[in-house]
Short mmCIF file of C-alpha atoms and ligand atoms in Angstrom, two decimals:
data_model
loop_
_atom_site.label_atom_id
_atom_site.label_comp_id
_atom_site.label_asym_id
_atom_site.label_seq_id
_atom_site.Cartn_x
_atom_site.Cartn_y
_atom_site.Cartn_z
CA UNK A 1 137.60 49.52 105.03
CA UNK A 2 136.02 51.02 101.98
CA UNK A 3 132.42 51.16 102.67
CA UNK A 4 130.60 51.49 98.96
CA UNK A 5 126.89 52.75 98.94
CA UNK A 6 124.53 51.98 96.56
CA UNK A 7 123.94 55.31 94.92
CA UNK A 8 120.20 55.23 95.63
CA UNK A 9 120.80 54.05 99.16
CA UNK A 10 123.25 57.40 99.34
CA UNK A 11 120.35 59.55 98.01
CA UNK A 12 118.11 58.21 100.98
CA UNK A 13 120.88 58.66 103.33
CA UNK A 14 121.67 62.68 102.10
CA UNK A 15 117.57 63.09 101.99
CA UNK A 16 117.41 61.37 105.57
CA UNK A 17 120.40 63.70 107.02
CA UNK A 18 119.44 67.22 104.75
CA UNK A 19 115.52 66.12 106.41
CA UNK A 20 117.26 65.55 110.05
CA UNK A 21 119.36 68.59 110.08
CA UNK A 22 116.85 71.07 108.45
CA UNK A 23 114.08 69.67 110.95
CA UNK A 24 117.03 70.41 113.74
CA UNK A 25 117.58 73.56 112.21
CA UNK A 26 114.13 75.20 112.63
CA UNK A 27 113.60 73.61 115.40
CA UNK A 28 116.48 75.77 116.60
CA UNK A 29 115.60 78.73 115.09
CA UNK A 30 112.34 78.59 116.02
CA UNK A 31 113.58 78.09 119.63
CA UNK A 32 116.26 81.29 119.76
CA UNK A 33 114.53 84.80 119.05
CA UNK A 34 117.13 86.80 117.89
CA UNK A 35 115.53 90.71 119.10
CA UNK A 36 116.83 93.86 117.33
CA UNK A 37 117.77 96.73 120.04
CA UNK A 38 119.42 99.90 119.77
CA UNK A 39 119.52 100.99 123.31
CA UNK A 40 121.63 100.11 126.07
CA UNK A 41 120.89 97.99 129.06
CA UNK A 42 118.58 99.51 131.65
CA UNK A 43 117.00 102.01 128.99
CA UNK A 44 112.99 101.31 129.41
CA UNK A 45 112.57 99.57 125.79
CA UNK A 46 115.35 97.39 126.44
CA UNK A 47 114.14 96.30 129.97
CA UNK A 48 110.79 96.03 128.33
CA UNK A 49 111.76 93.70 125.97
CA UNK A 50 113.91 91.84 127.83
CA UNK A 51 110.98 91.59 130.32
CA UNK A 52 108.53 90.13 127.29
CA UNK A 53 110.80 87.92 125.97
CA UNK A 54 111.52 85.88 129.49
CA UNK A 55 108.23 86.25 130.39
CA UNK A 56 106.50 84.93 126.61
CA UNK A 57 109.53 81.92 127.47
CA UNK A 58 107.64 81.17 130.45
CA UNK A 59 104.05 81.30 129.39
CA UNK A 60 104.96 78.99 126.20
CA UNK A 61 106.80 76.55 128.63
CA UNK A 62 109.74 77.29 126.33
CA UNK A 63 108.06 76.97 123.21
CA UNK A 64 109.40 80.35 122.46
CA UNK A 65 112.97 81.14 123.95
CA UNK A 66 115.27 84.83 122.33
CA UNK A 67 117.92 87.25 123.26
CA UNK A 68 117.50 91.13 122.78
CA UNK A 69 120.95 92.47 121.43
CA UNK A 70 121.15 95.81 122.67
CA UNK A 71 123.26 98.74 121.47
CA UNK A 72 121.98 98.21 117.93
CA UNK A 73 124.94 96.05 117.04
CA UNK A 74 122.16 93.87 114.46
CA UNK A 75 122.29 96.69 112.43
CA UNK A 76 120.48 100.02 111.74
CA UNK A 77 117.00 100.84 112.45
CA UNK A 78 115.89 101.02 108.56
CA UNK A 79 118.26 97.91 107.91
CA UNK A 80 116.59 96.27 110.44
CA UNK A 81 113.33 96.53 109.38
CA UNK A 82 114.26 95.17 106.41
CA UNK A 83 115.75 92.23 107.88
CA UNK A 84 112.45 91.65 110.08
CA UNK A 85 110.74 91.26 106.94
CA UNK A 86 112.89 88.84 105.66
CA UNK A 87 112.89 87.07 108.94
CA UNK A 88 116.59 87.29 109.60
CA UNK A 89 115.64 88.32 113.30
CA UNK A 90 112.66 87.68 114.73
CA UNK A 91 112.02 90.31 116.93
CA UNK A 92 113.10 94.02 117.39
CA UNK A 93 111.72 97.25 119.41
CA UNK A 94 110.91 99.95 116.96
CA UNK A 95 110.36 103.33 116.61
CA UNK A 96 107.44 104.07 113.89
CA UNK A 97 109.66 107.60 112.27
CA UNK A 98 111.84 104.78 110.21
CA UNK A 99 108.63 102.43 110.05
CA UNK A 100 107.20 105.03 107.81
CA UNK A 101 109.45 104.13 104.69
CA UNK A 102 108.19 100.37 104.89
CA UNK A 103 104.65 101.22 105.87
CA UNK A 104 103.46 104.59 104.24
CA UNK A 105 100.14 104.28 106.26
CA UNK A 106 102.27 104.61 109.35
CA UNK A 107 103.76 108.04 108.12
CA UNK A 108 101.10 109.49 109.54
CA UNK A 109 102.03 109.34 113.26
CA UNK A 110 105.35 111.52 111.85
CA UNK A 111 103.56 114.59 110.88
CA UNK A 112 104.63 117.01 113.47
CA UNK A 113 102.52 118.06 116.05
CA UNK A 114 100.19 115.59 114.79
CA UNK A 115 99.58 114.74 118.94
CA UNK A 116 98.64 116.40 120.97
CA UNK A 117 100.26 115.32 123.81
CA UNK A 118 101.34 111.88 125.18
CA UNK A 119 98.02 111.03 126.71
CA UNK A 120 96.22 111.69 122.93
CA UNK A 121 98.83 109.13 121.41
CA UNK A 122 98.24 106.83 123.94
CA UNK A 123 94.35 106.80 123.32
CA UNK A 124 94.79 107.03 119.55
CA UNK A 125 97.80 104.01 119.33
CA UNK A 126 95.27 102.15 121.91
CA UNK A 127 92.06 102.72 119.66
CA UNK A 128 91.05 102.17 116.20
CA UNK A 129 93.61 103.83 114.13
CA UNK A 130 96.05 101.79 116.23
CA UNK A 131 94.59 98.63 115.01
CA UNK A 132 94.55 100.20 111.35
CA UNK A 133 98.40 100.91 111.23
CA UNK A 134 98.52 97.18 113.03
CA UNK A 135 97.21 95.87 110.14
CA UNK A 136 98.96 97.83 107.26
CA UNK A 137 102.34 96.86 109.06
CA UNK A 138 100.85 92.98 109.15
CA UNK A 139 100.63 93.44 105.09
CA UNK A 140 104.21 93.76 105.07
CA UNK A 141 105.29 91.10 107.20
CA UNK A 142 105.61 92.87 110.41
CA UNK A 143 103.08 91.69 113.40
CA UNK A 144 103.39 94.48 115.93
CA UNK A 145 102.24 92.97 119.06
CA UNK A 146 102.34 96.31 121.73
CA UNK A 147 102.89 100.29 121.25
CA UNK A 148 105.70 101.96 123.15
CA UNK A 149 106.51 105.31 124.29
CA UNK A 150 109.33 107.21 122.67
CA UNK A 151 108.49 110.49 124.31
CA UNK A 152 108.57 113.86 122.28
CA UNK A 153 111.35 115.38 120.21
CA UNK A 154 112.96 118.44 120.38
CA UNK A 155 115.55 119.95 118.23
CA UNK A 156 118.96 120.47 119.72
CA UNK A 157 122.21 121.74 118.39
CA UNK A 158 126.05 123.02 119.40
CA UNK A 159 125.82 126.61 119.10
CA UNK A 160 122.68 128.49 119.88
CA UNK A 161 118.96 128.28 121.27
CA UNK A 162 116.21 127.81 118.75
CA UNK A 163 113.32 130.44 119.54
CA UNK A 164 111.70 130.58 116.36
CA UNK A 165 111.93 128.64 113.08
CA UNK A 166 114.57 131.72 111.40
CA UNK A 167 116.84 130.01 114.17
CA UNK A 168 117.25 126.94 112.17
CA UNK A 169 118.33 128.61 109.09
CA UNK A 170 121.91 127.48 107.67
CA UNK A 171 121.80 124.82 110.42
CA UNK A 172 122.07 121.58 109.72
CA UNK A 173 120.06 118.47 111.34
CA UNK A 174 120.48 115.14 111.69
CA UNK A 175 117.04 113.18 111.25
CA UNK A 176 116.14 109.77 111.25
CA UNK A 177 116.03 107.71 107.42
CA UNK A 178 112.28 109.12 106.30
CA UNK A 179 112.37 111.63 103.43
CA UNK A 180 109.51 113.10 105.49
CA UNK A 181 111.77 114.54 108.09
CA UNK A 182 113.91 115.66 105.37
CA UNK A 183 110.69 117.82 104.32
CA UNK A 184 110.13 118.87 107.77
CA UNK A 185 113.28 120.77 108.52
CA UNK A 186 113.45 122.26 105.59
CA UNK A 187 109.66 123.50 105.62
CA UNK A 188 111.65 125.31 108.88
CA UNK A 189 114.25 126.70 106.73
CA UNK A 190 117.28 123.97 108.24
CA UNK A 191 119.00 121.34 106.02
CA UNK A 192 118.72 118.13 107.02
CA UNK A 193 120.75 115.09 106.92
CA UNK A 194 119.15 111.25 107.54
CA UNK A 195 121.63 109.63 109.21
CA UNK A 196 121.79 106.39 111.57
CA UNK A 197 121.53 106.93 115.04
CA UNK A 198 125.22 105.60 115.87
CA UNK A 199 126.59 107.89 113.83
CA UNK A 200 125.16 111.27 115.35
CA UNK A 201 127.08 111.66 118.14
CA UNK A 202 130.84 111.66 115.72
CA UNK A 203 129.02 114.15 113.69
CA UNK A 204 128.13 116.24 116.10
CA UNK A 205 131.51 116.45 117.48
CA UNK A 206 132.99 116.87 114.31
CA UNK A 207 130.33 119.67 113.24
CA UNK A 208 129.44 117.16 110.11
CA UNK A 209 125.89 118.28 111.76
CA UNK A 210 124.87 121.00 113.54
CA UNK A 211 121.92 119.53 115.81
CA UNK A 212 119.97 117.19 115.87
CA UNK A 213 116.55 115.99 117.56
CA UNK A 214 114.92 113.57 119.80
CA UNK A 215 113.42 112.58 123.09
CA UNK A 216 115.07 113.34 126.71
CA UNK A 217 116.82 109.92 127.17
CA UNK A 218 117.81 109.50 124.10
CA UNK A 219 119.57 113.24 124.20
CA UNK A 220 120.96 111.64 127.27
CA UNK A 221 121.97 108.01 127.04
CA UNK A 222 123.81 108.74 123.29
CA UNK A 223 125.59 111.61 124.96
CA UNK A 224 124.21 114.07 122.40
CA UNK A 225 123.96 116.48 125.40
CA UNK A 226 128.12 116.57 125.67
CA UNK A 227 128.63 117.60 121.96
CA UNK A 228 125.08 119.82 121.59
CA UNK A 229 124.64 121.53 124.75
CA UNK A 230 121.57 123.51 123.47
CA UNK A 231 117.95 122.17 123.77
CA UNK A 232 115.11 123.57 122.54
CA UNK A 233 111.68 122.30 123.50
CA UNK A 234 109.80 122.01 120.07
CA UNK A 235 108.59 118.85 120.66
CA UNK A 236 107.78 118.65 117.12
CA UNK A 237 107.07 114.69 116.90
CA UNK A 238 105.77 111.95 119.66
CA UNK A 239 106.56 109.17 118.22
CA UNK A 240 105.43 105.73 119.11
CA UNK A 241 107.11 102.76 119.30
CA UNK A 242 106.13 98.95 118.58
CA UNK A 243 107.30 95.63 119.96
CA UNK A 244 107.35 93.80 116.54
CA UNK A 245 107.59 90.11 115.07
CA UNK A 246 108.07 88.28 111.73
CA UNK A 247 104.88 87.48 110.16
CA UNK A 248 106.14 83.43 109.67
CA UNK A 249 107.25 83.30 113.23
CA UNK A 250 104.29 84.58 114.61
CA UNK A 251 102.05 82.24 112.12
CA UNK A 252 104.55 79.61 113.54
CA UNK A 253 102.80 79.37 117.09
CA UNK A 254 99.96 78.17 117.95
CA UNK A 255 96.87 79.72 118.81
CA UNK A 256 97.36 79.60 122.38
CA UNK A 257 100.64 80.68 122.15
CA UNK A 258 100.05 83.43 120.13
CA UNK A 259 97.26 84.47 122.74
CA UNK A 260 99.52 83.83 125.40
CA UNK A 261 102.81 86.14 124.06
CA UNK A 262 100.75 88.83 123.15
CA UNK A 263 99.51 89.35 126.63
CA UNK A 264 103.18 89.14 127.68
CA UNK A 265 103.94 91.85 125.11
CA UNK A 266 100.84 94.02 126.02
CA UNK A 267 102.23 93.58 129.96
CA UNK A 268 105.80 95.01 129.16
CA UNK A 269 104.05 97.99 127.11
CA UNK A 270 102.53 98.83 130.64
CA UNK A 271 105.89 98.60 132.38
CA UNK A 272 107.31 100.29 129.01
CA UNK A 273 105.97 103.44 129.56
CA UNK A 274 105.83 103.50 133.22
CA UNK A 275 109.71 103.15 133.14
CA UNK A 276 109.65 105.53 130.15
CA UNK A 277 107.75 108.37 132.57
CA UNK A 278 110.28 108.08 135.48
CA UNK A 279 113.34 107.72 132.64
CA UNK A 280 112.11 110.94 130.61
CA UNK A 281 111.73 112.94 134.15
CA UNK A 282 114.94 111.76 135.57
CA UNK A 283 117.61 112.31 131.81
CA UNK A 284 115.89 115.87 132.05
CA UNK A 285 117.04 116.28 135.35
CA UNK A 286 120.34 115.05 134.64
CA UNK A 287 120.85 116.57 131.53
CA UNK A 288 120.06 120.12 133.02
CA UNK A 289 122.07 119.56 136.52
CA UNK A 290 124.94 118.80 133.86
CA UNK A 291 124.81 122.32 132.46
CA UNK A 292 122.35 121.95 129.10
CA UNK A 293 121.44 125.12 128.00
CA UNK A 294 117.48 124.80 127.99
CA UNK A 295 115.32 126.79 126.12
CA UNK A 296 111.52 126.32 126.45
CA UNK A 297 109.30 127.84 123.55
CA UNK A 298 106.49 129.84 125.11
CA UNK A 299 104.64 130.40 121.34
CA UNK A 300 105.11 127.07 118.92
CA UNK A 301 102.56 128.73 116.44
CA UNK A 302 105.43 129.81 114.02
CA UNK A 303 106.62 126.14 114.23
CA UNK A 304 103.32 124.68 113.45
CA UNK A 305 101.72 127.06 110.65
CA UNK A 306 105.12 125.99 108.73
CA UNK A 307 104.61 122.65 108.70
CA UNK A 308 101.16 123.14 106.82
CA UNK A 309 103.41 121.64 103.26
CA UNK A 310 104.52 118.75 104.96
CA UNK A 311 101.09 117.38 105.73
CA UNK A 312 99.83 118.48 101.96
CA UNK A 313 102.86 116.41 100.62
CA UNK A 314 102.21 113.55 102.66
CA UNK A 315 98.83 113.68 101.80
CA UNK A 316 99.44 113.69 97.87
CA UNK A 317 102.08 111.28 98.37
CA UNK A 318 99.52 108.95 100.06
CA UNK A 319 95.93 110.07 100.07
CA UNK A 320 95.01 107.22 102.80
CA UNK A 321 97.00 109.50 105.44
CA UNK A 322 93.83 111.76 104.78
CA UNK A 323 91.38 109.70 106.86
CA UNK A 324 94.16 108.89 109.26
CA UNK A 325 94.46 112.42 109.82
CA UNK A 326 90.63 113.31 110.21
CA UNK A 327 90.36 110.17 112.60
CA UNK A 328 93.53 111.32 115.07
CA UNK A 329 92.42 114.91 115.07
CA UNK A 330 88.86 113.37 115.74
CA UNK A 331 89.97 111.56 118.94
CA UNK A 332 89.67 113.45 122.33
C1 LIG B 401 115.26 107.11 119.75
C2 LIG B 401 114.47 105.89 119.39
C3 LIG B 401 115.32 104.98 118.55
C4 LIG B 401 115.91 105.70 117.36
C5 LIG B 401 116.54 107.00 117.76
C6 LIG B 401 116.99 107.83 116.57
O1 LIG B 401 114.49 107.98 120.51
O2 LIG B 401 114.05 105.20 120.54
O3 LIG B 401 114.57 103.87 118.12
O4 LIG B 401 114.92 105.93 116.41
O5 LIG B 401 115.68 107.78 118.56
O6 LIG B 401 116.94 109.05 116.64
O7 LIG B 401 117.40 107.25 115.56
#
């Protein structure tokens, strides 16, 4: 049977089904999360997460359902900022280094030795300048909803211990995708090479790099510590992390909702960074039993008095990281 529609009733009828199936659509996709990762399982920012989103499923009565995907197989860091903007995933566990290239206000928590310690980030992430680089980030579509912990960094490489900054010269470092790191190692007389994360542990095998930096678990979990068996403790950068979301699927929710999944997102930033405290203590431990050759810095003046051009760059670059500056060094 040839069925022959009237060409205005087969307008209605596309409209109708194109209206069904796009209502169906967001529906879904306002339903699944998809959460950008790039840890493993059991890491603390991947427990964390996985921890906010079952818990934000629960106080939304399913309003708002995801799935982290570890391992960073979404992507890159810096492409997935990107595609957090766009809102091709919805939510993702960052680390504010790559943040910096999207949010030049947020550049600021990158200038080495900037922190004191991990207690003075926490107060100043937790306080008003905090809320400031909240709202900068919000400009460009990213909500970030709780800080993490990422520890402190230290430079560590395949063939020798770092004592001073003279160490680093000829040596080349992997850094994360902000021209400001770029700036940094070579203020300490290194080259450096931005790379993504999942490729540093080929080239340090392969001596494409010489070293490289970051936190204790991350040294551990990547397996940097096979291929670069010397650590040196500079810890030049504590960087923060955020639990972030697309600006149109947070606007999406309701006010209740939104009230509700940002207490579940402030809760896993308290188990966050207790995990991240008993995670940093115990890769340290592990790392060392396993033979890392461990060099701690007794004097990092030499360290810090050359990094006295990266902060006037930054500044020119962006004079707002002047007040940003003034206000972190201001906070006890
Ligand atoms: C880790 C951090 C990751 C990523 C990585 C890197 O410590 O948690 O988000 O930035 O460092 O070095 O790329």
């Amino acid at each position: 049977m040839i069925i022959k529609l009237h060409s205005k009733t087969l307008r209605t009828t596309l409209a109708l089904v194109t209206a069904v199936s796009s209502v169906t659509f967001s529906a879904l996709a306002q339903a699944e999360w998809k959460g950008w990762n790039i840890h493993n399982a059991d890491y603390p920012v991947t427990v964390a997460m996985e921890s906010f989103i079952k818990e934000a499923n629960k106080v939304t009565d399913g309003r708002v359902s995801g799935r982290v995907y570890n391992g960073g197989v979404l992507g890159s860091q810096s492409d997935s900022i990107q595609m957090l903007q766009v809102g091709a995933i919805q939510f993702a566990g960052f680390n504010l280094g790559p943040m910096g290239e999207a949010v030049p206000e947020v550049n600021v928590v990158s200038l080495p030795f900037i922190f004191k310690n991990l207690d003075h980030m926490h107060r100043v992430m937790d306080g008003p300048v905090g809320d400031q680089l909240s709202e900068a980030m919000a400009k460009q579509g990213i909500i970030s909803l709780a800080w993490y912990d990422g520890g402190a960094r230290s430079f560590y490489n395949t063939s020798k211990p770092i004592q001073t900054p003279a160490d680093m010269k000829g040596e080349k470092f992997r850094v994360m995708n902000n021209e400001l790191y770029v700036g940094m190692v070579e203020a300490l007389g290194g080259n450096a090479t931005p790379m993504a994360y999942s490729e540093v542990y080929q080239s340090l095998k392969t001596g494409v790099v010489d070293g490289a930096e970051n936190n204790w678990p991350s040294y551990d979990t990547s397996n940097h510590f096979e291929v670069a068996p010397y650590y040196s403790l500079t810890e030049h950068l504590i960087l923060p992390e955020c639990l972030c979301v697309n600006v149109k699927t947070w606007n999406s929710l309701s006010e209740a909702d939104q009230v509700a999944v940002k207490k579940a997102a402030r809760d896993s930033s308290v188990l966050q960074r207790k995990l991240w405290a008993e995670g940093d203590a115990e890769s340290r431990k592990k790392v060392l039993a396993s033979g890392v050759k461990f060099n701690e810095i007794q004097d990092k003046s030499a360290f810090q008095d050359a990094m006295k051009p990266v902060y006037a760059k930054a500044v020119k670059d962006n004079p707002t990281l002047k007040s940003f500056i003034e206000q972190i060094q201001n906070t006890q």
